[in-house]
Amino acid sequence: MVTRALSILRRSNTTGYGTAAVLALAMVAGGCASDRPARDPSVQMSPSAQVTVRDEDEPARQAAVDPDGYPTFAEPLTAANTQLTDEDAASISARLSALSRARKAGTVSEADYRRQLQILRKLAAQHGVDAEAAIAN
């Protein structure tokens, strides 16, 4: 930045206070640039929340509050419903992939494919209703 200011001064042939003003401006502008390295986005700045699933045998607890009466998130949070496990997701994905491969290969009849597809769609539609009912209770 200072070298650029000097080259401008050479071209303009300014002397005296003008030179000092341009150099001061260059130094101030040069101070605006940060020499700190950028923050690594892969490094997590704050701890992530821990979410657990409510145990049916355990009685419901009130939300944790600090002495002033404000809610605190120091204790682990409780999920409203059970979450889909990785094993369940892999099982469903494998089942759908196998059904798709069987249809493409012609080893499953169109009627059987439609029947299995209807079962899966019914499960998807009913699961949402069941989950909402479980959360409401």
PDB file of C-alpha atoms in Angstrom:
ATOM      1  CA  MET A   1       0.000   0.000   0.000  1.00  0.00           C
ATOM      2  CA  VAL A   2       2.830   2.384   0.863  1.00  0.00           C
ATOM      3  CA  THR A   3       4.591   1.618  -2.430  1.00  0.00           C
ATOM      4  CA  ARG A   4       1.426   2.491  -4.327  1.00  0.00           C
ATOM      5  CA  ALA A   5       1.198   5.802  -2.429  1.00  0.00           C
ATOM      6  CA  LEU A   6       4.828   6.555  -3.289  1.00  0.00           C
ATOM      7  CA  SER A   7       4.218   5.860  -6.971  1.00  0.00           C
ATOM      8  CA  ILE A   8       1.234   8.237  -6.908  1.00  0.00           C
ATOM      9  CA  LEU A   9       3.429  10.882  -5.277  1.00  0.00           C
ATOM     10  CA  ARG A  10       6.111  10.493  -7.947  1.00  0.00           C
ATOM     11  CA  ARG A  11       3.556  10.950 -10.720  1.00  0.00           C
ATOM     12  CA  SER A  12       1.867  13.965  -9.136  1.00  0.00           C
ATOM     13  CA  ASN A  13       5.102  15.724  -8.061  1.00  0.00           C
ATOM     14  CA  THR A  14       3.475  16.942  -4.843  1.00  0.00           C
ATOM     15  CA  THR A  15       5.625  18.198  -1.989  1.00  0.00           C
ATOM     16  CA  GLY A  16       5.193  19.391   1.557  1.00  0.00           C
ATOM     17  CA  TYR A  17       1.933  18.760   3.342  1.00  0.00           C
ATOM     18  CA  GLY A  18       0.408  16.960   0.359  1.00  0.00           C
ATOM     19  CA  THR A  19       3.112  14.293   0.545  1.00  0.00           C
ATOM     20  CA  ALA A  20       2.622  13.847   4.264  1.00  0.00           C
ATOM     21  CA  ALA A  21      -1.154  13.663   3.825  1.00  0.00           C
ATOM     22  CA  VAL A  22      -0.909  11.006   1.114  1.00  0.00           C
ATOM     23  CA  LEU A  23       1.561   8.940   3.171  1.00  0.00           C
ATOM     24  CA  ALA A  24      -0.624   9.238   6.282  1.00  0.00           C
ATOM     25  CA  LEU A  25      -3.661   8.178   4.263  1.00  0.00           C
ATOM     26  CA  ALA A  26      -1.745   5.190   2.885  1.00  0.00           C
ATOM     27  CA  MET A  27      -0.669   4.125   6.362  1.00  0.00           C
ATOM     28  CA  VAL A  28      -4.196   4.430   7.751  1.00  0.00           C
ATOM     29  CA  ALA A  29      -5.668   2.523   4.812  1.00  0.00           C
ATOM     30  CA  GLY A  30      -2.983  -0.142   5.164  1.00  0.00           C
ATOM     31  CA  GLY A  31      -3.976  -0.647   8.785  1.00  0.00           C
ATOM     32  CA  CYS A  32      -7.482  -1.685   7.723  1.00  0.00           C
ATOM     33  CA  ALA A  33      -6.256  -4.967   6.264  1.00  0.00           C
ATOM     34  CA  SER A  34      -6.252  -7.877   8.681  1.00  0.00           C
ATOM     35  CA  ASP A  35      -3.166 -10.046   8.928  1.00  0.00           C
ATOM     36  CA  ARG A  36      -4.994 -12.696  10.994  1.00  0.00           C
ATOM     37  CA  PRO A  37      -5.652 -15.985   9.208  1.00  0.00           C
ATOM     38  CA  ALA A  38      -9.250 -16.773   8.342  1.00  0.00           C
ATOM     39  CA  ARG A  39     -11.180 -18.923  10.820  1.00  0.00           C
ATOM     40  CA  ASP A  40     -11.194 -22.596   9.931  1.00  0.00           C
ATOM     41  CA  PRO A  41     -14.873 -23.464   9.190  1.00  0.00           C
ATOM     42  CA  SER A  42     -14.328 -27.110  10.168  1.00  0.00           C
ATOM     43  CA  VAL A  43     -13.586 -26.087  13.773  1.00  0.00           C
ATOM     44  CA  GLN A  44     -16.771 -25.865  15.796  1.00  0.00           C
ATOM     45  CA  MET A  45     -16.932 -22.724  17.913  1.00  0.00           C
ATOM     46  CA  SER A  46     -19.572 -23.812  20.427  1.00  0.00           C
ATOM     47  CA  PRO A  47     -20.608 -27.235  21.680  1.00  0.00           C
ATOM     48  CA  SER A  48     -23.557 -28.833  19.941  1.00  0.00           C
ATOM     49  CA  ALA A  49     -26.758 -29.588  21.824  1.00  0.00           C
ATOM     50  CA  GLN A  50     -27.307 -33.086  23.146  1.00  0.00           C
ATOM     51  CA  VAL A  51     -30.779 -34.405  22.373  1.00  0.00           C
ATOM     52  CA  THR A  52     -32.100 -37.530  24.052  1.00  0.00           C
ATOM     53  CA  VAL A  53     -35.323 -39.477  23.595  1.00  0.00           C
ATOM     54  CA  ARG A  54     -37.881 -39.463  26.393  1.00  0.00           C
ATOM     55  CA  ASP A  55     -38.101 -42.714  28.336  1.00  0.00           C
ATOM     56  CA  GLU A  56     -41.686 -43.947  28.645  1.00  0.00           C
ATOM     57  CA  ASP A  57     -41.079 -45.281  32.180  1.00  0.00           C
ATOM     58  CA  GLU A  58     -39.616 -42.018  33.462  1.00  0.00           C
ATOM     59  CA  PRO A  59     -42.078 -39.358  34.665  1.00  0.00           C
ATOM     60  CA  ALA A  60     -42.200 -36.084  32.747  1.00  0.00           C
ATOM     61  CA  ARG A  61     -39.867 -33.393  34.079  1.00  0.00           C
ATOM     62  CA  GLN A  62     -40.324 -29.666  34.079  1.00  0.00           C
ATOM     63  CA  ALA A  63     -37.915 -27.570  32.027  1.00  0.00           C
ATOM     64  CA  ALA A  64     -34.773 -26.623  33.933  1.00  0.00           C
ATOM     65  CA  VAL A  65     -34.722 -23.036  35.182  1.00  0.00           C
ATOM     66  CA  ASP A  66     -31.990 -20.984  36.800  1.00  0.00           C
ATOM     67  CA  PRO A  67     -32.481 -19.205  40.176  1.00  0.00           C
ATOM     68  CA  ASP A  68     -33.862 -16.119  38.388  1.00  0.00           C
ATOM     69  CA  GLY A  69     -36.630 -18.186  36.802  1.00  0.00           C
ATOM     70  CA  TYR A  70     -35.270 -18.123  33.242  1.00  0.00           C
ATOM     71  CA  PRO A  71     -35.004 -21.397  31.307  1.00  0.00           C
ATOM     72  CA  THR A  72     -31.573 -22.951  31.063  1.00  0.00           C
ATOM     73  CA  PHE A  73     -30.250 -25.308  28.437  1.00  0.00           C
ATOM     74  CA  ALA A  74     -27.505 -26.754  30.623  1.00  0.00           C
ATOM     75  CA  GLU A  75     -29.223 -30.150  30.760  1.00  0.00           C
ATOM     76  CA  PRO A  76     -29.594 -32.376  27.682  1.00  0.00           C
ATOM     77  CA  LEU A  77     -32.687 -31.665  25.586  1.00  0.00           C
ATOM     78  CA  THR A  78     -35.384 -34.288  25.072  1.00  0.00           C
ATOM     79  CA  ALA A  79     -36.651 -35.083  21.578  1.00  0.00           C
ATOM     80  CA  ALA A  80     -40.406 -35.079  21.035  1.00  0.00           C
ATOM     81  CA  ASN A  81     -40.300 -38.491  19.374  1.00  0.00           C
ATOM     82  CA  THR A  82     -37.846 -41.262  18.588  1.00  0.00           C
ATOM     83  CA  GLN A  83     -35.563 -40.538  15.675  1.00  0.00           C
ATOM     84  CA  LEU A  84     -34.946 -42.744  12.664  1.00  0.00           C
ATOM     85  CA  THR A  85     -31.769 -44.738  13.294  1.00  0.00           C
ATOM     86  CA  ASP A  86     -29.062 -45.232  10.691  1.00  0.00           C
ATOM     87  CA  GLU A  87     -29.894 -48.940  10.568  1.00  0.00           C
ATOM     88  CA  ASP A  88     -33.579 -48.222   9.905  1.00  0.00           C
ATOM     89  CA  ALA A  89     -32.715 -45.751   7.156  1.00  0.00           C
ATOM     90  CA  ALA A  90     -30.325 -48.234   5.531  1.00  0.00           C
ATOM     91  CA  SER A  91     -32.960 -50.981   5.726  1.00  0.00           C
ATOM     92  CA  ILE A  92     -35.640 -48.827   4.094  1.00  0.00           C
ATOM     93  CA  SER A  93     -33.223 -47.633   1.422  1.00  0.00           C
ATOM     94  CA  ALA A  94     -32.141 -51.199   0.647  1.00  0.00           C
ATOM     95  CA  ARG A  95     -35.773 -52.315   0.418  1.00  0.00           C
ATOM     96  CA  LEU A  96     -36.670 -49.515  -2.009  1.00  0.00           C
ATOM     97  CA  SER A  97     -33.537 -50.101  -4.086  1.00  0.00           C
ATOM     98  CA  ALA A  98     -34.270 -53.831  -4.302  1.00  0.00           C
ATOM     99  CA  LEU A  99     -37.832 -53.103  -5.409  1.00  0.00           C
ATOM    100  CA  SER A 100     -36.590 -50.693  -8.071  1.00  0.00           C
ATOM    101  CA  ARG A 101     -33.981 -53.172  -9.354  1.00  0.00           C
ATOM    102  CA  ALA A 102     -36.563 -55.965  -9.466  1.00  0.00           C
ATOM    103  CA  ARG A 103     -38.924 -53.783 -11.487  1.00  0.00           C
ATOM    104  CA  LYS A 104     -36.194 -52.801 -13.965  1.00  0.00           C
ATOM    105  CA  ALA A 105     -35.062 -56.417 -14.313  1.00  0.00           C
ATOM    106  CA  GLY A 106     -38.633 -57.579 -14.854  1.00  0.00           C
ATOM    107  CA  THR A 107     -38.496 -60.110 -12.003  1.00  0.00           C
ATOM    108  CA  VAL A 108     -41.461 -58.505 -10.258  1.00  0.00           C
ATOM    109  CA  SER A 109     -44.824 -58.111 -11.934  1.00  0.00           C
ATOM    110  CA  GLU A 110     -46.312 -54.662 -12.389  1.00  0.00           C
ATOM    111  CA  ALA A 111     -49.206 -55.603 -10.088  1.00  0.00           C
ATOM    112  CA  ASP A 112     -46.817 -56.755  -7.341  1.00  0.00           C
ATOM    113  CA  TYR A 113     -44.751 -53.585  -7.763  1.00  0.00           C
ATOM    114  CA  ARG A 114     -47.876 -51.418  -7.458  1.00  0.00           C
ATOM    115  CA  ARG A 115     -49.007 -53.387  -4.387  1.00  0.00           C
ATOM    116  CA  GLN A 116     -45.653 -52.945  -2.600  1.00  0.00           C
ATOM    117  CA  LEU A 117     -45.515 -49.289  -3.607  1.00  0.00           C
ATOM    118  CA  GLN A 118     -49.015 -48.758  -2.196  1.00  0.00           C
ATOM    119  CA  ILE A 119     -47.959 -50.389   1.096  1.00  0.00           C
ATOM    120  CA  LEU A 120     -44.942 -48.086   1.375  1.00  0.00           C
ATOM    121  CA  ARG A 121     -47.003 -44.983   0.522  1.00  0.00           C
ATOM    122  CA  LYS A 122     -49.634 -45.956   3.106  1.00  0.00           C
ATOM    123  CA  LEU A 123     -46.875 -46.413   5.685  1.00  0.00           C
ATOM    124  CA  ALA A 124     -45.479 -42.971   4.857  1.00  0.00           C
ATOM    125  CA  ALA A 125     -48.900 -41.319   5.141  1.00  0.00           C
ATOM    126  CA  GLN A 126     -49.856 -43.124   8.360  1.00  0.00           C
ATOM    127  CA  HIS A 127     -46.468 -42.641  10.020  1.00  0.00           C
ATOM    128  CA  GLY A 128     -46.894 -38.862  10.068  1.00  0.00           C
ATOM    129  CA  VAL A 129     -50.314 -39.149  11.718  1.00  0.00           C
ATOM    130  CA  ASP A 130     -49.013 -41.687  14.255  1.00  0.00           C
ATOM    131  CA  ALA A 131     -45.994 -39.512  15.087  1.00  0.00           C
ATOM    132  CA  GLU A 132     -48.171 -36.426  15.626  1.00  0.00           C
ATOM    133  CA  ALA A 133     -50.517 -38.423  17.880  1.00  0.00           C
ATOM    134  CA  ALA A 134     -47.561 -39.694  19.929  1.00  0.00           C
ATOM    135  CA  ILE A 135     -46.208 -36.163  20.307  1.00  0.00           C
ATOM    136  CA  ALA A 136     -49.621 -34.819  21.355  1.00  0.00           C
ATOM    137  CA  ASN A 137     -49.867 -37.383  24.158  1.00  0.00           C
TER     138      ASN A 137
END
